[in-house]
Coordinates of C-alpha atoms in Angstrom, one line a residue:
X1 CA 77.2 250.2 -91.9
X2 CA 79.2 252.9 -90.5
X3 CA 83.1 252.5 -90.2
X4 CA 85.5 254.9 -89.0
X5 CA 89.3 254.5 -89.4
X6 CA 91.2 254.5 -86.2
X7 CA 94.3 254.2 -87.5
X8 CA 96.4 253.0 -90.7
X9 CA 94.8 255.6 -92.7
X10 CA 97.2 257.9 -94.3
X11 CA 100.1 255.8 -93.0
X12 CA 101.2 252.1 -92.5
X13 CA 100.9 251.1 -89.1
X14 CA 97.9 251.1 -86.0
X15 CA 95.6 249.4 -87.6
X16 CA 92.3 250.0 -85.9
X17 CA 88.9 250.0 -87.9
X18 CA 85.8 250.8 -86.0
X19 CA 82.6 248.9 -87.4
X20 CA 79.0 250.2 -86.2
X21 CA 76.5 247.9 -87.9
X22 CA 72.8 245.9 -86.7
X23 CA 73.3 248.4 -83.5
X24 CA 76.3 246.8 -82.5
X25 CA 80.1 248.0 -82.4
X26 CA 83.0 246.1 -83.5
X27 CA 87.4 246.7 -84.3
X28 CA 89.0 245.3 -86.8
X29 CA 92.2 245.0 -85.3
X30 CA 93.9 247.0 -82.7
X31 CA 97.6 247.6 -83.7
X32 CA 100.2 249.7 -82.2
X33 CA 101.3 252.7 -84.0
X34 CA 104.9 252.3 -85.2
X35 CA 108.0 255.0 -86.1
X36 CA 108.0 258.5 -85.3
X37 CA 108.0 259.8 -81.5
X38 CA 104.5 260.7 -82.5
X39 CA 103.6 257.3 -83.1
X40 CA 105.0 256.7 -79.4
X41 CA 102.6 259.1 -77.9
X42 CA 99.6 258.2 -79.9
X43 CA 100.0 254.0 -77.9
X44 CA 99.8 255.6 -74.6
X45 CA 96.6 257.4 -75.4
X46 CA 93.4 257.1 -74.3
X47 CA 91.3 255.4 -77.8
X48 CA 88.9 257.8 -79.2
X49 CA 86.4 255.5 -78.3
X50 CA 85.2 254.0 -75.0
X51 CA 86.8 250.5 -75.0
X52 CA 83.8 249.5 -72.6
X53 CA 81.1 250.0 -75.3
X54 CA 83.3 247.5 -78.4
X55 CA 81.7 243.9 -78.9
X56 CA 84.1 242.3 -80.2
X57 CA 87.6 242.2 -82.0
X58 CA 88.5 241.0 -85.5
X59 CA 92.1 240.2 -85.5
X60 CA 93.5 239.7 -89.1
X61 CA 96.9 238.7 -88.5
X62 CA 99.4 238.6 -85.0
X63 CA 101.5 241.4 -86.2
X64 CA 102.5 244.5 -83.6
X65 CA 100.9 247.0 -85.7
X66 CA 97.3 244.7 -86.3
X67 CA 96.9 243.1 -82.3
X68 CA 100.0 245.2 -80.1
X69 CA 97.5 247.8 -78.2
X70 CA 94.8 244.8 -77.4
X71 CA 95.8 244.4 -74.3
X72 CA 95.6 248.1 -73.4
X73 CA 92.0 248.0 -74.8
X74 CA 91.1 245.1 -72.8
X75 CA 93.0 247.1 -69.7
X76 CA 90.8 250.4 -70.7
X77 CA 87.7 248.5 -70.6
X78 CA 87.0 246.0 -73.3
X79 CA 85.4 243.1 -72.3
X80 CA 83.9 241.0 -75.5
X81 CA 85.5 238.0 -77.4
X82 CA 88.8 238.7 -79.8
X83 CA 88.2 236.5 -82.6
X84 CA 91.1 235.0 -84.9
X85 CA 92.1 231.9 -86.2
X86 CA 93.7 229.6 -84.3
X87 CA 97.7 230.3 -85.5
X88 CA 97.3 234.1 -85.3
X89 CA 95.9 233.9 -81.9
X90 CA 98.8 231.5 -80.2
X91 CA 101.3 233.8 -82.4
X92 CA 99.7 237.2 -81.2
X93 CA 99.8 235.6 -77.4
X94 CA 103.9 235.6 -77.7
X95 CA 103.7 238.4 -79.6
X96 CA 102.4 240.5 -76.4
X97 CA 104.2 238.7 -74.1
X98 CA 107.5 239.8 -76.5
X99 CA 106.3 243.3 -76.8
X100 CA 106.0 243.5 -73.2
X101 CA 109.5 242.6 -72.1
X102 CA 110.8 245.2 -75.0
X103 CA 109.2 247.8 -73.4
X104 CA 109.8 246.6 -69.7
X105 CA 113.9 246.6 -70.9
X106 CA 113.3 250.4 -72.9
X107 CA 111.5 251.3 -69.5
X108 CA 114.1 250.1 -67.2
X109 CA 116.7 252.2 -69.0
X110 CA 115.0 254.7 -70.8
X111 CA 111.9 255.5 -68.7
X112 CA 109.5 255.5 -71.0
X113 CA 106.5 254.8 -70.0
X114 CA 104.7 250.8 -70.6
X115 CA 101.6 250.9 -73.0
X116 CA 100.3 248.1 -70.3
X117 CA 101.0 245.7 -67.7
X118 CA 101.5 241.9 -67.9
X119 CA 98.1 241.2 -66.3
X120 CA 96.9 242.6 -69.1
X121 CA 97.9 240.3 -71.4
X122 CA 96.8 237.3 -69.0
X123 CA 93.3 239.0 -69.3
X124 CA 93.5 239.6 -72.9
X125 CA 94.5 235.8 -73.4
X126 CA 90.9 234.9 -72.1
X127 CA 89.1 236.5 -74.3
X128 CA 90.5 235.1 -77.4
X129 CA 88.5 232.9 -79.5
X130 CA 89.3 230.5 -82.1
X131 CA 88.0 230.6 -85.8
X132 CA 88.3 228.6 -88.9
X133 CA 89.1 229.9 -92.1
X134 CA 85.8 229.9 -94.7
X135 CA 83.4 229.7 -91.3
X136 CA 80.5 232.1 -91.6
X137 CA 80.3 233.0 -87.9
X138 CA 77.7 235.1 -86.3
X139 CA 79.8 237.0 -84.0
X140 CA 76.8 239.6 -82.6
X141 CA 72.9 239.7 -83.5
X142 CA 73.1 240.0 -87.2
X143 CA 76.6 240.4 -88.0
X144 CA 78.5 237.7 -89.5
X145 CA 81.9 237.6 -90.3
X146 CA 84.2 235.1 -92.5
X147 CA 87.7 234.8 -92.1
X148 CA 89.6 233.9 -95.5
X149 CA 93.4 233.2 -96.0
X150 CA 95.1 236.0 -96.8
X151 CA 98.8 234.4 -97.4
X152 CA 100.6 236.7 -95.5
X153 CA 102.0 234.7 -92.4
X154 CA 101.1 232.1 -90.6
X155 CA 96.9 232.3 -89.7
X156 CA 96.4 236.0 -91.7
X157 CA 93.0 236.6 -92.8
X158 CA 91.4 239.0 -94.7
X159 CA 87.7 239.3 -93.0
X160 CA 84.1 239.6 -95.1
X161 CA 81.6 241.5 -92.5
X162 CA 78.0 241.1 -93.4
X163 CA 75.4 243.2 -91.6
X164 CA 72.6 245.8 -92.8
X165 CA 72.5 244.3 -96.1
X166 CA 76.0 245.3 -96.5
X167 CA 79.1 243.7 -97.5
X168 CA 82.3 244.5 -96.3
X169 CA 86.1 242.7 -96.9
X170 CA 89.0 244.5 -94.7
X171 CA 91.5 242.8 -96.4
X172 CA 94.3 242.6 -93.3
X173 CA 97.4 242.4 -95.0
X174 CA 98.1 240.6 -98.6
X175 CA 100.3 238.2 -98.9
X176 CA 103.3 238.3 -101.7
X177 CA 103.3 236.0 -104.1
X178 CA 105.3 232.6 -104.1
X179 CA 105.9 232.6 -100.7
X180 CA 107.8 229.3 -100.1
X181 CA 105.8 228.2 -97.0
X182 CA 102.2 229.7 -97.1
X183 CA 99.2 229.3 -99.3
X184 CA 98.2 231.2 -101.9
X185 CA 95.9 234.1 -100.9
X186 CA 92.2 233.2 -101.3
X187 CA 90.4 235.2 -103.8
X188 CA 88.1 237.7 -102.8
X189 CA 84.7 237.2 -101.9
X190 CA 81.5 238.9 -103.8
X191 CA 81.2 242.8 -101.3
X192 CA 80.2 246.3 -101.5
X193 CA 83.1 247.6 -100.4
X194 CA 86.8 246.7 -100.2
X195 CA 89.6 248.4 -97.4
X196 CA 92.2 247.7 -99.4
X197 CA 96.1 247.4 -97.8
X198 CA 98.3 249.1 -100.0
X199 CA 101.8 249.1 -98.2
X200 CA 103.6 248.5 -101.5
X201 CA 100.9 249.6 -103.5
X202 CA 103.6 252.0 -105.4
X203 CA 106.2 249.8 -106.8
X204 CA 106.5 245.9 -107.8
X205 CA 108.8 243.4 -106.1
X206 CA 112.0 242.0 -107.2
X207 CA 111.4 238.7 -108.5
X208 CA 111.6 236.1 -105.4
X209 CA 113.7 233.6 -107.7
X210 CA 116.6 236.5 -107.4
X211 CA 116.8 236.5 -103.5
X212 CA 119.2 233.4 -102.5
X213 CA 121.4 234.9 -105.1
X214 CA 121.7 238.7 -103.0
X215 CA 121.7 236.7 -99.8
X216 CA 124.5 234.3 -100.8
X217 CA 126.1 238.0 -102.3
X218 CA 126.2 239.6 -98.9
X219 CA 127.5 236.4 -96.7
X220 CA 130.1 235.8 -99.5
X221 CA 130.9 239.6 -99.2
X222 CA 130.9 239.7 -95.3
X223 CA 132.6 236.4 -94.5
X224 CA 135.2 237.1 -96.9
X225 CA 136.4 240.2 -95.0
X226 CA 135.7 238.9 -91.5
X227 CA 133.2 241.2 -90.8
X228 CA 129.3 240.5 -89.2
X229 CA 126.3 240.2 -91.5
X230 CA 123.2 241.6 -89.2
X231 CA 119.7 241.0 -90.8
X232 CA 117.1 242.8 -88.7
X233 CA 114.1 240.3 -89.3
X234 CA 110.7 240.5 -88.1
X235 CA 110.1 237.0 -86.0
X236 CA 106.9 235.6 -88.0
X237 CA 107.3 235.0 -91.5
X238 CA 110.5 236.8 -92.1
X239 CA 113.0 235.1 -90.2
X240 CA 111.1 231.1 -91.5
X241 CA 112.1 231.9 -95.1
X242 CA 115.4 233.4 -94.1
X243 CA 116.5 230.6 -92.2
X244 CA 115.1 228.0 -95.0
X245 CA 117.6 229.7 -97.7
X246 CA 120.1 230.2 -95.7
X247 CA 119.4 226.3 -94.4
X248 CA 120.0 225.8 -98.1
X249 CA 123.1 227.6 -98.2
X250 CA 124.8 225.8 -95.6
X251 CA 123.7 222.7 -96.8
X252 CA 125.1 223.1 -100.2
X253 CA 128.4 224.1 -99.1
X254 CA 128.1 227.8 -100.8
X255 CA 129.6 229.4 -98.0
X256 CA 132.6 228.1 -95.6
X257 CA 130.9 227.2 -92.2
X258 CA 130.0 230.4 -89.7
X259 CA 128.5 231.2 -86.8
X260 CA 124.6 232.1 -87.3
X261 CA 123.1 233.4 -84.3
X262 CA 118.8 233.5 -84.7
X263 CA 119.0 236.2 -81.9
X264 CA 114.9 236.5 -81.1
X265 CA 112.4 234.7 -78.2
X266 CA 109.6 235.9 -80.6
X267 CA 111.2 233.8 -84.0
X268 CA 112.4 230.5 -81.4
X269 CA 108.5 230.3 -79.5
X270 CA 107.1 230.2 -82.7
X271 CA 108.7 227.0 -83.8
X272 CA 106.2 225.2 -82.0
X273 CA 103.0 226.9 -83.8
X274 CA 104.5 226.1 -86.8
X275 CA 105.0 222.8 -86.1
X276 CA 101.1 222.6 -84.6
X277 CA 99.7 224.0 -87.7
X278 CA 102.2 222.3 -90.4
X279 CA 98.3 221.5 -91.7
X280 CA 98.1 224.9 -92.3
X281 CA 101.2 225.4 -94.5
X282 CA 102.4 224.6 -98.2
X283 CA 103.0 220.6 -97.6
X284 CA 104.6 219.6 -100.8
X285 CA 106.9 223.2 -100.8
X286 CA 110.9 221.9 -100.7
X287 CA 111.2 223.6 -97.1
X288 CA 108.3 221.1 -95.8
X289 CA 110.0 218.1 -97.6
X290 CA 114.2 219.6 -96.6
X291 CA 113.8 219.9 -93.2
X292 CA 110.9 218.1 -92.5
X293 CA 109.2 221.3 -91.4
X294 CA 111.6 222.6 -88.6
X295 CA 113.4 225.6 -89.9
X296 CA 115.8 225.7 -87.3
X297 CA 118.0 223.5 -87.7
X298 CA 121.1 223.4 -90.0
X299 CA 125.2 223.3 -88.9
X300 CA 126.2 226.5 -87.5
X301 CA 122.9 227.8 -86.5
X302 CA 122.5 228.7 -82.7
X303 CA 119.2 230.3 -80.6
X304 CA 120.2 232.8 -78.5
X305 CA 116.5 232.9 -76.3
X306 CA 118.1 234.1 -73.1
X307 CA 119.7 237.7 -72.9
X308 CA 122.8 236.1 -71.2
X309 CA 123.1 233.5 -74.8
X310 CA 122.4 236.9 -76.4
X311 CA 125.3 238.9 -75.0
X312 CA 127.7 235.9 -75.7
X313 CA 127.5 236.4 -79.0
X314 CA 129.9 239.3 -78.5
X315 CA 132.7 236.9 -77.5
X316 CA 132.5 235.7 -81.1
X317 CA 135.2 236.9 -83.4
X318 CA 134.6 237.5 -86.6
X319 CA 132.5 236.1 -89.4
X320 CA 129.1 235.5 -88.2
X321 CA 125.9 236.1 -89.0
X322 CA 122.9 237.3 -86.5
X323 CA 119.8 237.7 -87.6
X324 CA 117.6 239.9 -84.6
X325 CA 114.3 241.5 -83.8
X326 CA 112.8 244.0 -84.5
X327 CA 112.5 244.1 -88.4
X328 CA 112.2 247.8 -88.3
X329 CA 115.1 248.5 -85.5
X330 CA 113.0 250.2 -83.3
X331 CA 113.6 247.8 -80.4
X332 CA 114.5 244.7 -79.4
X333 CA 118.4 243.2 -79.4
X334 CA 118.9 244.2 -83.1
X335 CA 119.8 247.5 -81.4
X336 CA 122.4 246.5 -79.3
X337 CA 124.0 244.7 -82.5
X338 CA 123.7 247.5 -84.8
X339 CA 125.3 249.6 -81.7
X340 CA 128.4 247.5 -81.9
X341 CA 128.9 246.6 -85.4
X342 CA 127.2 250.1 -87.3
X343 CA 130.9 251.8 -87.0
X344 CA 132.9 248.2 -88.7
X345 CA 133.2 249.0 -92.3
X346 CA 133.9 245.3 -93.0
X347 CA 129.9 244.6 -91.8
X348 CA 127.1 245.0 -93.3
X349 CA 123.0 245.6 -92.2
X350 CA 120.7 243.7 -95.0
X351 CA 117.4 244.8 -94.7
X352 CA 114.7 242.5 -95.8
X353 CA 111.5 244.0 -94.9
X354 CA 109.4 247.2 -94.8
X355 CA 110.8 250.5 -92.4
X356 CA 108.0 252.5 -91.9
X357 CA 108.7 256.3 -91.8
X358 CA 110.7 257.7 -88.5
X359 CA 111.9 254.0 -87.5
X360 CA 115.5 253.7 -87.0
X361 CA 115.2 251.2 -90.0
X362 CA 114.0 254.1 -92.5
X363 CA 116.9 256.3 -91.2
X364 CA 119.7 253.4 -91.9
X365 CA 117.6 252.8 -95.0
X366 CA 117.6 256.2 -96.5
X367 CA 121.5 256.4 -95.9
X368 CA 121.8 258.5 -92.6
X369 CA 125.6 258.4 -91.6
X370 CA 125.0 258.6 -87.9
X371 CA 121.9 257.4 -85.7
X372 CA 121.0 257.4 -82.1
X373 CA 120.3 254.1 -80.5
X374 CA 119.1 254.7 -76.9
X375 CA 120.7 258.2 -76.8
X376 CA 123.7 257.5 -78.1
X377 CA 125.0 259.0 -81.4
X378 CA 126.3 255.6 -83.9
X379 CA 128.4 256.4 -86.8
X380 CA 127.2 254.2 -90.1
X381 CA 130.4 252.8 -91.8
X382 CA 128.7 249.4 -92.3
X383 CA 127.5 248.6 -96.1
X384 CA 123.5 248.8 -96.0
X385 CA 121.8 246.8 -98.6
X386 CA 117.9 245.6 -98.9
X387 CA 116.3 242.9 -100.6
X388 CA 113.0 243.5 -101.8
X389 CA 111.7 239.6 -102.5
X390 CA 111.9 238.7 -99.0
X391 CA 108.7 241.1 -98.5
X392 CA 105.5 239.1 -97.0
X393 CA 103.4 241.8 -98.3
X394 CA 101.3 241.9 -101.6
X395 CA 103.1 244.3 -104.3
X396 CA 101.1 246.6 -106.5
X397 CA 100.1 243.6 -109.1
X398 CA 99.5 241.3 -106.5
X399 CA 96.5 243.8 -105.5
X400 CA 95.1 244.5 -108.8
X401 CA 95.0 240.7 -109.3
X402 CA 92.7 240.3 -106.0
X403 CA 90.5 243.0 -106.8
X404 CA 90.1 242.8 -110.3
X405 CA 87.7 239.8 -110.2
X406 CA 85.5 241.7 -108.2
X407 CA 84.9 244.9 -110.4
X408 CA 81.8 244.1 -111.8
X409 CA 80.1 244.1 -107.9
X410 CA 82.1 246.2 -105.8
X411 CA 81.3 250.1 -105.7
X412 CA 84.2 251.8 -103.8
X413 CA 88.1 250.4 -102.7
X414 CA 89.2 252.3 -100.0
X415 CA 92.7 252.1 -99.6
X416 CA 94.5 251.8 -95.8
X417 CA 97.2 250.8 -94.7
X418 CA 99.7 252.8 -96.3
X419 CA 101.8 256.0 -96.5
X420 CA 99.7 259.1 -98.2
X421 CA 102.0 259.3 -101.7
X422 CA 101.6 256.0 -102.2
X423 CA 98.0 255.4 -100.9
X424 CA 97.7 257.9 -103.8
X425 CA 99.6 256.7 -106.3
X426 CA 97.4 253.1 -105.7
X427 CA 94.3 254.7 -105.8
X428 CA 94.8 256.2 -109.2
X429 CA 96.4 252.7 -110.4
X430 CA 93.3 250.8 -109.2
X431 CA 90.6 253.4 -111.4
X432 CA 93.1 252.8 -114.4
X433 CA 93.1 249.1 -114.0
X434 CA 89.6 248.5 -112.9
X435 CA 87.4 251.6 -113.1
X436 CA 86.3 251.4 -109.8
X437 CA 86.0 254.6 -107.1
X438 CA 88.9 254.5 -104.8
X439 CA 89.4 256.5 -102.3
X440 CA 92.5 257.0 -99.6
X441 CA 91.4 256.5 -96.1
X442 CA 92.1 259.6 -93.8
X443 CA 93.0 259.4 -89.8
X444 CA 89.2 259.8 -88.1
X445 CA 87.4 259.7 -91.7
X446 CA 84.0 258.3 -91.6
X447 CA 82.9 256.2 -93.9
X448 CA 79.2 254.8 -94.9
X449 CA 78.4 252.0 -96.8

């Protein structure tokens, strides 16, 4: 089995893992690079690969940076079956269709170019195809794939590929532990070889019992001096477990009553594959059993799906609360916010999920005093805070725990999905803890197994 890594090698994002195995060629995922104007450049390029000659897709989760440049490959050529479980591949359907109008808007004013074209996304629709978790599938003459629950959001898998007497897990990305709302991540199957995510593969989350308490910190803080509390918030995952503690909140009286604007199509559309695939979820976790499995719906909250209900929220005064896509900042209507209220002192930004390098996110992260938001220069006077425990992603224990099991039968980990330093710093924790090889993916790098 030959695999060469396409992207998220050496960094976090544009995931895309070509599989040549039993004579036959396969992606695992097909993700949009995401950050730098580099990253920009690198979506509108032709793939290093004829799109005409891949089989078939493995989709591990719906995520921009796993599925967002499928429909260009289906525009460029591709014309075999995308396979995913049934969640991811109704999520990953609204997903392009979101992306899409995000670039049509940043095209419309900035001119930047469109990655692809909405028939695309009708023609990459067709080819999906439904799978099972724990189903043993044999997607091409002798390659069989298995799709396993990786716990991360709704649908993620982690894949097991099994061709040329090899086995292979690409292990998407890893959920975090105690997420309210998901099952536990299933433990790895027997393989050869592991490509292992290792976004936090550095550091170890904040304990998730602590998280209510820094949210309830920053309403408290905001409301209390009139300002706006914006929480950029990526729309699967992320924005469910945000809106059941702050459900909570409300519902306990903890804070006097304010406006809460979920300001994201993506988050609203996906209330309905939720509720489809409540079989899917934790049933017996208090958010099932509070609000009877519809996160959207407590006093004060209001969806804002048009851009007209969107631009309203303007002509509310003081306190409120909007939470808006996208998680990193890079786009969407979080931008428009953070263009208005970045210069208030009395607001704040709570970031509650991962900025990948040269995202507007990293910048307000890493304490930049002025950005640009579409070519305009923003002063930061607004408190910036983050919360680590709202992260869907595994943490650095989290990993070692899934691997660990399998030391006695795997040969190498190679690690993806992750910036160099820490790719690094993971690589040498996983030989400590387990003894096995690992080795950091590099952009291009072939690997054998």
């Amino acid at each position: 089995m030959r695999i060469t890594c396409y992207g998220a090698a050496g960094e976090v994002t544009g995931s895309c893992f070509l599989v040549e195995a039993a004579g036959r060629r396969l992606l695992v995922d097909c993700g949009l690079f995401q950050g730098m104007k580099l990253a920009d450049l690198r979506n509108h390029a032709a793939f290093p690969f004829s799109p005409s000659t891949i089989e078939a897709v493995l989709l591990t989760h719906s995520h921009a940076d796993h599925t967002g440049r499928v429909p260009k490959l289906v525009h460029d050529g591709f014309a075999g079956k995308i396979y995913a479980t049934a969640p991811t591949a109704e999520l990953t359907a609204l997903l392009w269709k979101d992306n899409f109008e995000i670039m049509r808007y940043d095209h419309e004013k900035t001119g930047h170019p469109m990655v692809f074209e909405a028939v695309d996304i009708s023609r990459a629709e067709s080819h999906l195809q439904q799978v099972s978790y724990r189903e043993r599938l044999e997607i091409l003459p002798n390659v069989f794939v298995t799709w396993f629950d990786a716990g991360h959001i709704l649908g993620s898998s982690f894949v097991l590929i099994e061709a040329d007497g090899k086995r292979v897990v690409f292990s998407g990305d890893q959920g975090n532990r105690s997420v309210p709302i998901l099952q536990d991540t299933d433990a790895m199957p027997e393989a050869d070889v592991v490509f292992c995510e290792a976004t936090y593969g550095a550091s170890v989350h904040e304990d998730s019992s602590t998280r209510e308490e820094k949210l309830l910190r920053s309403l408290r803080e905001t409301i209390a001096v009139g300002g706006v509390l914006m929480i950029p918030s990526f729309a699967i995952e992320r924005t469910q477990e945000l809106l059941y503690d702050l459900n909570t909140i409300v519902e306990k009286h903890k804070i006097p009553l304010v406006p809460i604007f979920l300001d994201s199509p993506l988050a609203i559309d996906a209330l309905a594959v939720y509720k489809k695939y409540r079989n899917t979820l934790r049933m017996d976790a208090a958010c099932i059993v509070a609000c009877g499995d519809d996160f959207f719906q407590f006093p004060g909250l209001t969806l804002t799906h048009s851009r007209d209900e969107s631009k309203k929220i303007n002509n509310v005064t003081g306190p409120k609360v909007i939470i808006a896509g996208a998680g990193m900042m890079n786009g969407g209507r979080i931008q428009h916010h953070l263009m208005r209220y970045l210069p208030d002192a009395k607001s704040e930004v709570l970031i509650i999920g991962y900025q990948a390098a040269g995202t507007l996110g990293r910048h307000i992260l890493d304490g930049e005093t002025r950005v640009t938001i579409f070519g305009e220069h923003i002063p930061v006077h607004a408190r910036i805070r983050a919360i680590g425990a709202y992260s869907a992603h595994a943490d650095k224990e989290k990993l070692l725990s899934w691997i660990a099991p399998q030391k006695d039968r795997l040969k190498k980990v190679v690690v993806i999905h992750s910036d160099k330093p820490v790719a690094m710093s993971f690589a040498e924790a996983v030989t400590a803890h387990t003894g096995l090889l690992a080795h950091v993916a590099g952009f291009e790098e072939v690997i054998e197994v």
